[in-house]
Every structure is written in C-alpha cells, then in structure tokens.
mmCIF file of C-alpha atoms in Angstrom:
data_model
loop_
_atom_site.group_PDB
_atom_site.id
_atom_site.type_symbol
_atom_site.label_atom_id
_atom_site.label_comp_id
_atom_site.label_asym_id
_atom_site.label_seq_id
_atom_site.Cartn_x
_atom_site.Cartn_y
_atom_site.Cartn_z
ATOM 1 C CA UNK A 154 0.000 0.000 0.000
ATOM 2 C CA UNK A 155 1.365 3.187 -1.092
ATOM 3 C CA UNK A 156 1.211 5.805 1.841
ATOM 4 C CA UNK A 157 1.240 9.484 0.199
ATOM 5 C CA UNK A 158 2.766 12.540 2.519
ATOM 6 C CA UNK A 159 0.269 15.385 1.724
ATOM 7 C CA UNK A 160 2.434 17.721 3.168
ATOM 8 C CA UNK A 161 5.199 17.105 0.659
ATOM 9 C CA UNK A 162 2.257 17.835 -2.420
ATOM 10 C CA UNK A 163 1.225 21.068 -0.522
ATOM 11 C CA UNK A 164 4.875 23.256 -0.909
ATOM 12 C CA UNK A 165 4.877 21.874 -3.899
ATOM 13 C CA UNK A 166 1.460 23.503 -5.308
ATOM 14 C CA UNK A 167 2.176 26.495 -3.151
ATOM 15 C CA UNK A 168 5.150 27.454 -5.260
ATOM 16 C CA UNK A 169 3.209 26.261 -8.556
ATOM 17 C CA UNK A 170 0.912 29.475 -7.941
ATOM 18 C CA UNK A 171 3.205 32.219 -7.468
ATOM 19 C CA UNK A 172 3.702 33.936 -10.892
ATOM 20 C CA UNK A 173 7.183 33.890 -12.120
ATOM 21 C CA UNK A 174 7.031 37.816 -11.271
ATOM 22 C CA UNK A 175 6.777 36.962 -7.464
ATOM 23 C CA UNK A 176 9.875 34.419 -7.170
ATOM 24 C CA UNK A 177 12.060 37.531 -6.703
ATOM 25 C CA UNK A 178 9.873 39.272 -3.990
ATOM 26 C CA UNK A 179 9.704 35.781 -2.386
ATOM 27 C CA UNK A 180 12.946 35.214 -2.366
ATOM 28 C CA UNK A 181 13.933 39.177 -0.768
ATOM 29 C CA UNK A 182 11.425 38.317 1.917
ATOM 30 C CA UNK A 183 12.974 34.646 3.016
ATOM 31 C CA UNK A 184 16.771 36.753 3.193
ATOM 32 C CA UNK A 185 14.832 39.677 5.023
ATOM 33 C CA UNK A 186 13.380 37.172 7.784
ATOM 34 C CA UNK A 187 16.706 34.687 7.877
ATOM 35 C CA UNK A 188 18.285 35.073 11.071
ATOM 36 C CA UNK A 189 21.071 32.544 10.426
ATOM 37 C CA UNK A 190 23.771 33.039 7.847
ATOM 38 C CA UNK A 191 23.512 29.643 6.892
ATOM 39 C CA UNK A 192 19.778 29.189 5.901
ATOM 40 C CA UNK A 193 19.130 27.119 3.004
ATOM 41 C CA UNK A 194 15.401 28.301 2.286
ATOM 42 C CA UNK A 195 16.130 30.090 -0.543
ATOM 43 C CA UNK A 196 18.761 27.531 -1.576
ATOM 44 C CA UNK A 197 15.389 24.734 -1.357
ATOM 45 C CA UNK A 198 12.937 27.410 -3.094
ATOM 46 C CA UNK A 199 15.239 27.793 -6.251
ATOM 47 C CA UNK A 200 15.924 24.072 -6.179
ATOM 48 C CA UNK A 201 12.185 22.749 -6.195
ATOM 49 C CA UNK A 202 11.488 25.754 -8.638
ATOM 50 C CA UNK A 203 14.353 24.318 -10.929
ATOM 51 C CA UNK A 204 13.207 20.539 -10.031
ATOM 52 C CA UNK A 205 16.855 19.978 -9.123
ATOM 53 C CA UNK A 206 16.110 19.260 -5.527
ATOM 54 C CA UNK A 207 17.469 15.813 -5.444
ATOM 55 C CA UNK A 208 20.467 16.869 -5.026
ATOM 56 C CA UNK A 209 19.904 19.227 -1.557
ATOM 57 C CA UNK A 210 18.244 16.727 -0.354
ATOM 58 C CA UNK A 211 20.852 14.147 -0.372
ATOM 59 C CA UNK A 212 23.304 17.121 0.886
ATOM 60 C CA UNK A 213 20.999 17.353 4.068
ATOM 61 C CA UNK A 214 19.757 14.534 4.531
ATOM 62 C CA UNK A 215 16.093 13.409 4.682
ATOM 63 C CA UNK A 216 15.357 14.665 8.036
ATOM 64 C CA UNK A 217 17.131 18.363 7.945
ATOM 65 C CA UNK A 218 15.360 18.102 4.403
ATOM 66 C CA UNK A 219 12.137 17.387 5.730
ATOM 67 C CA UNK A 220 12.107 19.909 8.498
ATOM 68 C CA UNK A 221 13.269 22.608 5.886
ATOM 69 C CA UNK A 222 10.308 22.269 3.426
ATOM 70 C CA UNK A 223 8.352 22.169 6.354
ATOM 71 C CA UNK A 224 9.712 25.796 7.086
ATOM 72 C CA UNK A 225 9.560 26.971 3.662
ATOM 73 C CA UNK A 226 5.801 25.870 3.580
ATOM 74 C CA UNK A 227 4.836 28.205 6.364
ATOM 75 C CA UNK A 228 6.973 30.878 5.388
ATOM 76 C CA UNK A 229 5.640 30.891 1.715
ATOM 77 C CA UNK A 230 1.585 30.328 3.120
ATOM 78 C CA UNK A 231 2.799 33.908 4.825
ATOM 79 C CA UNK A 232 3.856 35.681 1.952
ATOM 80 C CA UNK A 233 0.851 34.531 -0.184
ATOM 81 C CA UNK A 234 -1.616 35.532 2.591
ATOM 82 C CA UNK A 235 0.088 39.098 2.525
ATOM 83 C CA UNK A 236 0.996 39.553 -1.236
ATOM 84 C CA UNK A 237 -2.974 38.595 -1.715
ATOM 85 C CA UNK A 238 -4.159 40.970 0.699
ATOM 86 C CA UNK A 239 -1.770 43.806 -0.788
ATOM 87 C CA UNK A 240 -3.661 42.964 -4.171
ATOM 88 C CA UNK A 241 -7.220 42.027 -3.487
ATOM 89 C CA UNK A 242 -8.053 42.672 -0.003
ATOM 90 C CA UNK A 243 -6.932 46.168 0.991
ATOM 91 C CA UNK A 244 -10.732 47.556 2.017
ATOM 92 C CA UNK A 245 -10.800 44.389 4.177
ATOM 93 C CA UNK A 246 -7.909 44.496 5.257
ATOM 94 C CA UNK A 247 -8.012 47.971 6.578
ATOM 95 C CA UNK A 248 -11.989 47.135 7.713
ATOM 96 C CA UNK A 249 -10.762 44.585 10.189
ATOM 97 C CA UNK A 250 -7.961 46.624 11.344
ATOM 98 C CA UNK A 251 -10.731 48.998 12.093
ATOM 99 C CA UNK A 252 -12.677 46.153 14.104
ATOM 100 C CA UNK A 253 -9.896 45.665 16.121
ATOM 101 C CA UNK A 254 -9.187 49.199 17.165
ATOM 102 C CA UNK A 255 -13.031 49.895 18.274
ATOM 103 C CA UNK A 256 -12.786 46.382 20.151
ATOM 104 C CA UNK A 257 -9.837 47.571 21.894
ATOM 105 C CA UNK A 258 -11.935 50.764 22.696
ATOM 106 C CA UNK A 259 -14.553 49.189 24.428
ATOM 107 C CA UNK A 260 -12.278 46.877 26.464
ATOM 108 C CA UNK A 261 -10.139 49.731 27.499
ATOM 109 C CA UNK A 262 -13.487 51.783 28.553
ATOM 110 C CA UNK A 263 -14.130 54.190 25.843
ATOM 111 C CA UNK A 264 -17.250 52.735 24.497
ATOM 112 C CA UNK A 265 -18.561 55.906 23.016
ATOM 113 C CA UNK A 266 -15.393 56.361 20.684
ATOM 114 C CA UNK A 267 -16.263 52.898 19.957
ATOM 115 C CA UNK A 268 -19.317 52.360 19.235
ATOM 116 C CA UNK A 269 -18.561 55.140 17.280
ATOM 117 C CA UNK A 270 -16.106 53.558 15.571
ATOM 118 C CA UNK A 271 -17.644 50.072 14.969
ATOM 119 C CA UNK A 272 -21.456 51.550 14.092
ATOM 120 C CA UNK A 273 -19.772 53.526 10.998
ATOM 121 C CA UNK A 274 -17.700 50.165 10.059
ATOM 122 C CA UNK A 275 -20.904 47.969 10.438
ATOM 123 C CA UNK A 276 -22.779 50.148 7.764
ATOM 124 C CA UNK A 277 -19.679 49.869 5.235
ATOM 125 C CA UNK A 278 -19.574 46.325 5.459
ATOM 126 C CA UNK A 279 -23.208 45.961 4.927
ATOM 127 C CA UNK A 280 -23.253 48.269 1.984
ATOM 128 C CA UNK A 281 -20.287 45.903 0.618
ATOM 129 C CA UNK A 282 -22.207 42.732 1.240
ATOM 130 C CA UNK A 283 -19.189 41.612 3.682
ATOM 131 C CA UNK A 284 -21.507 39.644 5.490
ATOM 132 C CA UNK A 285 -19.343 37.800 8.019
ATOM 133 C CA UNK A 286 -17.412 40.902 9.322
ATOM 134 C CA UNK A 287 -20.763 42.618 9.510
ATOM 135 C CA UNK A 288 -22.229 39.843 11.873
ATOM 136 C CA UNK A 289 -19.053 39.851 14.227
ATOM 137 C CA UNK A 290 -19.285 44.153 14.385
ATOM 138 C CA UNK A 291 -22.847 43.157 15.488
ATOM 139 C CA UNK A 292 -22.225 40.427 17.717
ATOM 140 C CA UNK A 293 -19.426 42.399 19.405
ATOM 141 C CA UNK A 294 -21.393 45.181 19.984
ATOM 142 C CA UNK A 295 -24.448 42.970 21.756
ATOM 143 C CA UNK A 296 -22.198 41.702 24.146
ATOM 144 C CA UNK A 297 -21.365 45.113 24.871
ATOM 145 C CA UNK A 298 -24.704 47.125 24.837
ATOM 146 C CA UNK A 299 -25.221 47.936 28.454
ATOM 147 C CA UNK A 300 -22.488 50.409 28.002
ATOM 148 C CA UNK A 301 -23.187 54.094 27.381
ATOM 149 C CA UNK A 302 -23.295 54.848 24.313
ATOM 150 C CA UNK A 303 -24.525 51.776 22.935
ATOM 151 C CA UNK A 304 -26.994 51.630 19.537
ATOM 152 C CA UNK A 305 -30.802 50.405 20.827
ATOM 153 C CA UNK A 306 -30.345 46.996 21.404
ATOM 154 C CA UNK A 307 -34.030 46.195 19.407
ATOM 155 C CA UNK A 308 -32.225 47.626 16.078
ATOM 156 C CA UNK A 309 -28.959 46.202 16.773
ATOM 157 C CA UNK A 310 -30.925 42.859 17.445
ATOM 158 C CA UNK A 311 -33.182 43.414 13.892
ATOM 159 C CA UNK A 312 -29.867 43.723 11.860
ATOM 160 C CA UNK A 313 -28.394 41.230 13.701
ATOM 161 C CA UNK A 314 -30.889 38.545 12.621
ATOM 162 C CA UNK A 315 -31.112 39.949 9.071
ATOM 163 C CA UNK A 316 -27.707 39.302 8.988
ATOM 164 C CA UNK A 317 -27.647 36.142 10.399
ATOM 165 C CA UNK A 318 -30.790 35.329 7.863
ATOM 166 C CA UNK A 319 -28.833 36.719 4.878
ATOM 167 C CA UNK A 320 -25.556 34.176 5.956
ATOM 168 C CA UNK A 321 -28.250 31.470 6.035
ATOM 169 C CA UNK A 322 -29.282 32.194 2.275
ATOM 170 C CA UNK A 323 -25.584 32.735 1.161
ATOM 171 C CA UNK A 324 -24.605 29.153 2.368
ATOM 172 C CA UNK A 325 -27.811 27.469 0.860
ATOM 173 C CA UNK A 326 -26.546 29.060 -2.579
ATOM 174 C CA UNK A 327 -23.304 28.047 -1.692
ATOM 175 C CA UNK A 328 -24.703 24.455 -1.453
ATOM 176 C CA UNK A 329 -26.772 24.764 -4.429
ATOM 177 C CA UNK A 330 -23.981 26.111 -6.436
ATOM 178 C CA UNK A 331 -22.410 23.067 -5.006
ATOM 179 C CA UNK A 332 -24.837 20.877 -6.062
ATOM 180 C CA UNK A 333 -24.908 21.988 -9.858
ATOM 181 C CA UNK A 334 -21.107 21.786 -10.676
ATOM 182 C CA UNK A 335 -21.628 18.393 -8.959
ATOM 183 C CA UNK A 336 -24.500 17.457 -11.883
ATOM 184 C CA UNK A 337 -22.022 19.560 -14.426
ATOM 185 C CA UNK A 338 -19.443 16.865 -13.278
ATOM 186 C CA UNK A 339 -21.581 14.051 -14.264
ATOM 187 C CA UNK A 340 -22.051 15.834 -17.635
ATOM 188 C CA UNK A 341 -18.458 15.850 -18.317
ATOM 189 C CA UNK A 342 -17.310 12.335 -17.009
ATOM 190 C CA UNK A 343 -20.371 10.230 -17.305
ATOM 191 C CA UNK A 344 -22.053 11.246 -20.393
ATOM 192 C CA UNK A 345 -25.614 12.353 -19.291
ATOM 193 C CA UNK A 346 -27.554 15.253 -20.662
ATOM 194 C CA UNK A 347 -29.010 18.070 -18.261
ATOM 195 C CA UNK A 348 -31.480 21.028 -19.244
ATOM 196 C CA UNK A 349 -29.923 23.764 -17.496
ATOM 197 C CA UNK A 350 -32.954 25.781 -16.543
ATOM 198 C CA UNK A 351 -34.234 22.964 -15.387
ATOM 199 C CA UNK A 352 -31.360 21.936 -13.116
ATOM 200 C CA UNK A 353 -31.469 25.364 -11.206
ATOM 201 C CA UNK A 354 -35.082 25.708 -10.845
ATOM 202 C CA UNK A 355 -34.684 21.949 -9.264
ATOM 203 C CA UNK A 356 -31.691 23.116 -6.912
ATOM 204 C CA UNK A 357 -33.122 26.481 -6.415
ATOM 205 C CA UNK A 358 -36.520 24.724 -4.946
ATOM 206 C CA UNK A 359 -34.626 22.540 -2.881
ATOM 207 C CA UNK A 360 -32.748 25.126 -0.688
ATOM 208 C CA UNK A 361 -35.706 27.197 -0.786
ATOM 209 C CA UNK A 362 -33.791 29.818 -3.127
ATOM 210 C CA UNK A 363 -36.689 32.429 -4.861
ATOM 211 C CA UNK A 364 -35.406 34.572 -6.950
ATOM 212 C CA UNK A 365 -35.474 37.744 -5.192
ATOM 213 C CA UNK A 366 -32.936 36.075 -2.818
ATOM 214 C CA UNK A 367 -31.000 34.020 -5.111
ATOM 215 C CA UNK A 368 -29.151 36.571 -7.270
ATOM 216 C CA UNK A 369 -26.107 38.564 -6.436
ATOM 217 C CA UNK A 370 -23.069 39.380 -8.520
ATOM 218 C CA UNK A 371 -21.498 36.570 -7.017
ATOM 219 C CA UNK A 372 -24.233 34.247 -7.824
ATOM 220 C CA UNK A 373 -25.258 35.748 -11.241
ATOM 221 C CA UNK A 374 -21.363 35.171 -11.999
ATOM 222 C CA UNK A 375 -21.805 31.623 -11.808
ATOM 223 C CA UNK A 376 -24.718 31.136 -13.391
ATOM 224 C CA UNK A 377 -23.163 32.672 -16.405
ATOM 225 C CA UNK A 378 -20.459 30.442 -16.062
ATOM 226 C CA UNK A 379 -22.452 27.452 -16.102
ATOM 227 C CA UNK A 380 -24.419 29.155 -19.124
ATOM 228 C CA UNK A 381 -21.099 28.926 -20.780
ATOM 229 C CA UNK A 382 -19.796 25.760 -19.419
ATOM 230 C CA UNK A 383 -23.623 24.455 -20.834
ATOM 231 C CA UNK A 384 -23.058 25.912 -24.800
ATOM 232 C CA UNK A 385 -19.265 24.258 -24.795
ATOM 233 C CA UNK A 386 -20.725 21.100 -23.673
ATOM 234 C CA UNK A 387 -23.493 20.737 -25.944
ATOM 235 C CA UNK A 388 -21.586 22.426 -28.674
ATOM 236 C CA UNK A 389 -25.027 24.373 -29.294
ATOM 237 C CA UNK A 390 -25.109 28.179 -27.839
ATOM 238 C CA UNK A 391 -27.510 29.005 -30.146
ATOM 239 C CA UNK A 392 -30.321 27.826 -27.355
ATOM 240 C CA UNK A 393 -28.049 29.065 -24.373
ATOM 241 C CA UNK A 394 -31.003 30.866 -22.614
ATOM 242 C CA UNK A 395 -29.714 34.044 -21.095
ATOM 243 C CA UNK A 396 -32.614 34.899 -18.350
ATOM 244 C CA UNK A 397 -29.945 36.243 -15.950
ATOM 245 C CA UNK A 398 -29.402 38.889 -18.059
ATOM 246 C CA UNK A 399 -32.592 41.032 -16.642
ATOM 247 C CA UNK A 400 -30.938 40.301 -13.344
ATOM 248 C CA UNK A 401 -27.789 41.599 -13.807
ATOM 249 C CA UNK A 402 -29.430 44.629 -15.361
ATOM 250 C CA UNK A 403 -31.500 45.064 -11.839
ATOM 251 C CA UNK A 404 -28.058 45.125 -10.187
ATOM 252 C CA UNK A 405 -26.316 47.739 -11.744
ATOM 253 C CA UNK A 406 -26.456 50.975 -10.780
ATOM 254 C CA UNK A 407 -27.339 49.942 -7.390
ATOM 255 C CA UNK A 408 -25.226 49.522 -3.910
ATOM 256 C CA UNK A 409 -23.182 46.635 -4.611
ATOM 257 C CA UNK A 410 -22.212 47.906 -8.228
ATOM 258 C CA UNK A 411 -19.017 48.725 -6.458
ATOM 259 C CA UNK A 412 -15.258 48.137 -6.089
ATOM 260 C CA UNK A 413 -16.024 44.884 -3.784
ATOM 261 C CA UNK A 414 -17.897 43.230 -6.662
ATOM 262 C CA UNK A 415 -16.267 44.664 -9.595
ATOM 263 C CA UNK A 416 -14.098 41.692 -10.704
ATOM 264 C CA UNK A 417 -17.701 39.585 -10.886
ATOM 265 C CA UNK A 418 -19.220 42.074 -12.863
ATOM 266 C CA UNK A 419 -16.686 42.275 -15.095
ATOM 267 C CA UNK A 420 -16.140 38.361 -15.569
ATOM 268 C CA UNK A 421 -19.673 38.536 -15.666
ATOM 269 C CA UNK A 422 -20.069 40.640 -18.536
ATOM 270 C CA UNK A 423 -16.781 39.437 -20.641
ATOM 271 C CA UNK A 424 -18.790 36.098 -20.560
ATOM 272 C CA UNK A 425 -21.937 37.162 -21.610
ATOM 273 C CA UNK A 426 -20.160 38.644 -24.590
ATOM 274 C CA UNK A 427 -18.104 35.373 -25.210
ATOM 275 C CA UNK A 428 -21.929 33.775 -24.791
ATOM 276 C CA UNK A 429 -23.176 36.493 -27.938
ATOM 277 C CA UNK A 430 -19.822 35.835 -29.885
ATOM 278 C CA UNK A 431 -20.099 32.179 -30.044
ATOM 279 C CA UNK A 432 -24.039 32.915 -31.116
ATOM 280 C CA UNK A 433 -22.802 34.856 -34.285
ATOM 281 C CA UNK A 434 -24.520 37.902 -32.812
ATOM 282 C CA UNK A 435 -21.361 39.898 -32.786
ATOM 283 C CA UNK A 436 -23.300 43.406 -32.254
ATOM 284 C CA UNK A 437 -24.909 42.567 -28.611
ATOM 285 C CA UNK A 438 -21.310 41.081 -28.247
ATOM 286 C CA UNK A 439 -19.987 44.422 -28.243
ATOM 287 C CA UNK A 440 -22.071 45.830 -26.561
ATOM 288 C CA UNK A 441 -21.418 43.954 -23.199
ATOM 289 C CA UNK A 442 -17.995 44.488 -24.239
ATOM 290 C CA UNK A 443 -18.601 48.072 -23.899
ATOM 291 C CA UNK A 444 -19.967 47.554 -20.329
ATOM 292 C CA UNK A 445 -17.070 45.617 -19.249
ATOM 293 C CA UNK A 446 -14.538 48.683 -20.894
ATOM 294 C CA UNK A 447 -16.653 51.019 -18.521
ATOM 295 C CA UNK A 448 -15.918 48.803 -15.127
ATOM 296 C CA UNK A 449 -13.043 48.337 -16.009
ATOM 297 C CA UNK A 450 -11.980 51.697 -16.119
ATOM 298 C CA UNK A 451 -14.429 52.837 -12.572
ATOM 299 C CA UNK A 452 -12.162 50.486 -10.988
ATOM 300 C CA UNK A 453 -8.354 49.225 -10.456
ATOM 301 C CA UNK A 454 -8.569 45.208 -9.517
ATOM 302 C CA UNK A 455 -6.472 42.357 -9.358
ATOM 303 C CA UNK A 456 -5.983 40.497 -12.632
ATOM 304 C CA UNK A 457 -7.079 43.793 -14.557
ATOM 305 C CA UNK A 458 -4.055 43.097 -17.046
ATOM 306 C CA UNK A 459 -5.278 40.118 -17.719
ATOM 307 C CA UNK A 460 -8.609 41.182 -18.631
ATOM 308 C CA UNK A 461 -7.882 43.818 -20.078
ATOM 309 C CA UNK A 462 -6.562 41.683 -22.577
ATOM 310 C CA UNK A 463 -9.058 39.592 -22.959
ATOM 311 C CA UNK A 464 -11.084 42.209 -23.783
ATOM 312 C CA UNK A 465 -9.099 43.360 -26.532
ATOM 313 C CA UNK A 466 -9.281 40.046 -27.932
ATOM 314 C CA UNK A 467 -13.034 40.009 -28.147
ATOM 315 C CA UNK A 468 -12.748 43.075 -29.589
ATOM 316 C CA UNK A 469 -10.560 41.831 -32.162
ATOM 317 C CA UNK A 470 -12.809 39.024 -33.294
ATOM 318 C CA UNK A 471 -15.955 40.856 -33.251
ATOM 319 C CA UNK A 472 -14.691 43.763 -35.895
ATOM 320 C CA UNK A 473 -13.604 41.220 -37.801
ATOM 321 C CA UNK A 474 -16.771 39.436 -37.823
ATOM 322 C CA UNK A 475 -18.183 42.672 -38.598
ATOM 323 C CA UNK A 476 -16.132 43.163 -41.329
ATOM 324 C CA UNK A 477 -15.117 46.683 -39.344
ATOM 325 C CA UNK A 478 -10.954 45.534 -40.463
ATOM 326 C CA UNK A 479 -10.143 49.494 -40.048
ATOM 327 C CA UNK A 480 -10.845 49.547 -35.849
#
C-alpha cells in the first residue's frame, strides 16, 4: 500500500501558484526574515522551482530536508496571505484593522469612541455585502450594549438577525452552487444530458432559493459560467437561454455595483459577450464588451491586465466578424 505525505504535495502547489514575477519578492522576503547566515530556504525554493532538488536533499539529509520544506511551507503560506491581501483585499484588510481598534476601545473603557467607531464600520460592510465581518461588528457590539453609548439593542438585534438570515441564504446558494457543478461533473465524465434551466429551478426549490434572494453578482457570476460551461458542452449556444441577463441589469447601478464586486461584474459581462460571440450575434457582443470597458476603467482590480486583454481580444474578433478591419 502506497502511503502518500500530503504535506510534501502542498509546498509543492504552493510554489506552482506564485507567478514567475513573485519568485524575486519571495525570495527578498525569506533573506529579510533569515536570522542565520547559513539558511538554506532560498537555496530549497530555487531548487524545487528548478526541479533539481534531489540533489539538496541528499546534501541534508532526509530529516534536515524534511524539516526545511516544512519551514519553507509556512513561510511561503505567509507571503501569499500578505501579497494577496496587498492585491485584493486592501478595504478588508483595513476594515478589520478597524474592528480591532473599536474592540480595543470598548475593552479599554471608551465605548462611546467605539461604538462610534464600529457603528460607521458595520454600515460599510453591509453596503459591501461583507456579510461575516458585519455579523461579528454586530455580535461584538451585543455583548457590549449595556455600556453608554450603545446603539438600541431592538435595532442592533433586527440587523443582527437579518444578517444572520442573509448568511443562512448565502450558504444554501453556496450548497446549491455546489450541487450543480456536482451534476455539471456528471455531464463531463459520465455522459448524461441536463437542461440547465431545469437543473437550477430543481436546486433552487430545494434550498428554498426564490429569486429575489437568489441573485447577487457573485451568484449571477456563476450562473453565467455554467451558461457557458452548458453551450461548450453541448456544442449548441444558439439555445443558451440568457434569463440572468434582466438580473444583472437590476443590479447595476445599485449599492453593490461597487469596487467589492467589480471583478464579478466584469467576468460577468466578458462572458456574456463570449456567450453572444459564439451565437454569431457579434453586435450585442460588443455591446457587453462596452460595459465591461466602462468597469473596467471605474475600478483598479487584481488580474485587470489580464482582462484587459481579454477584452481586446473580443474586440478583435468581433470587428472582424463585422467586417469593421479598419478599428
């Protein structure tokens, strides 16, 4: 019986994420945090990077080896969590830094600075949908709500329940989403044939998902995707039915057509024009094209070179299509 070490695996596809443009930055943080001259981190990252770590390891031996990979590991898991946060997670970031001054606050007896504080921070995550930080703000502040300056415990204990009703929904989706790639699965490796409206309605009536609840960028994002994933499959986008489209349209515009959700929209709408392209109706192609040119330019996000590109591809194919060689 073969006995796999899932540790090993995990450095392994920790490194196989960075981009080649991060094994510098990686590499000044592991000299920046060696204390000992004689580290041989960097000497292991370079070596597994260049598949030539045969070699150190027979230099070390199998249990210095070991216990270095085993350091690498948790010194590369820190410099992904950070490098991430630098690129997506900043508003977070600086929201929970925020959370943990007004808790400090109210522990060191200034609760009106802090409810202060944490009563402006609970209304920015619920404007940005961050659902979980929203429900610790309000659970924090319950606990603390005999203290002066405390927000009336009835409406602090009515958005505390919404909340905790709104997490509820967002994990049935999460289930149902769960449930649908699952049946996409068996579409892909077993052959059988689904009706995607179908399939959702189905899932959507078994969590107890109506519409009104069921649709957020998030969501909407990957239904699209499956819309997608659904034409490829069945080589036939002609009858890819695109009913989300009047729900995306009933998003924008509105509070969470913002910076937290802009990299769904955007992937959202780059889609629905790949959906139009591979249609042959090149004109409503462009035009969601045009959409995703306008978020991209509201807002800076991770990736945005990437799409950005992407976009310009699109672009490409559609002129020519529409025999527009001269743009």
């Amino acid at each position: 019986m073969i006995i796999f070490n899932y540790d090993y695996f995990v450095l392994n596809d920790l490194i196989s994420i960075l981009s080649e443009d991060e094994y510098a930055p990686f590499v000044k943080y592991l000299k920046a945090r060696n204390r000992r001259g004689d580290a041989r981190n960097v000497d292991l990252f370079k070596a597994i990077v260049s598949e030539k770590e045969g070699r150190l390891k027979t230099e070390l031996g199998s249990n210095a080896y070991n216990v270095l990979r085993n350091r690498l590991k948790h010194r590369l898991i820190d410099f992904i969590a950070q490098s991430t946060l630098e690129k997506e997670g900043s508003t977070e970031s600086e929201q929970s830094k925020t959370f943990i001054t007004g808790k400090r606050l109210l522990q060191m007896g200034k609760p009106e600075s802090a409810f202060k504080l944490l009563l402006k921070l609970e209304r920015e995550t619920h404007e940005q949908e961050n659902l979980t930080l929203e429900g610790q703000i309000q659970q924090f502040m319950i606990s603390y709500a005999h203290l002066p300056g405390a927000p009336n415990l009835g409406e602090l204990r009515k958005r505390s329940q919404g909340n905790y009703e709104q997490q509820r929904i967002q994990t049935q989706l999460n289930l149902a989403y769960a449930q649908i790639r699952l049946a996409y699965q068996a579409v892909e490796f077993e052959g059988e044939k689904i009706d995607l409206n179908e399939l959702i309605n189905r899932t959507f009536a078994e969590y107890a998902l109506s519409d009104e609840i069921a649709y957020s960028f998030s969501s909407l994002r990957q239904l699209v995707h499956l819309a997608d994933i659904h034409g490829a499959y069945t080589k036939n986008y002609h009858d890819v039915n695109l009913f989300f489209i009047q729900k995306l349209e009933s998003l924008q515009g509105g509070k969470s057509d913002n910076a937290e959700n802009a990299m769904d929209h955007i992937e959202m709408l780059y889609t629905i024009a790949n959906i139009y392209f591979r249609k042959k109706d090149f004109d409503r192609s462009m035009v969601y094209l045009e959409q995703m040119k306008g978020q991209m330019e509201r807002f800076s996000f991770n990736k945005e070179h990437a799409y950005r590109l992407k976009w310009s591809m699109m672009q490409a194919l559609n002129l020519n299509h529409l025999g527009r060689f001269e743009e």
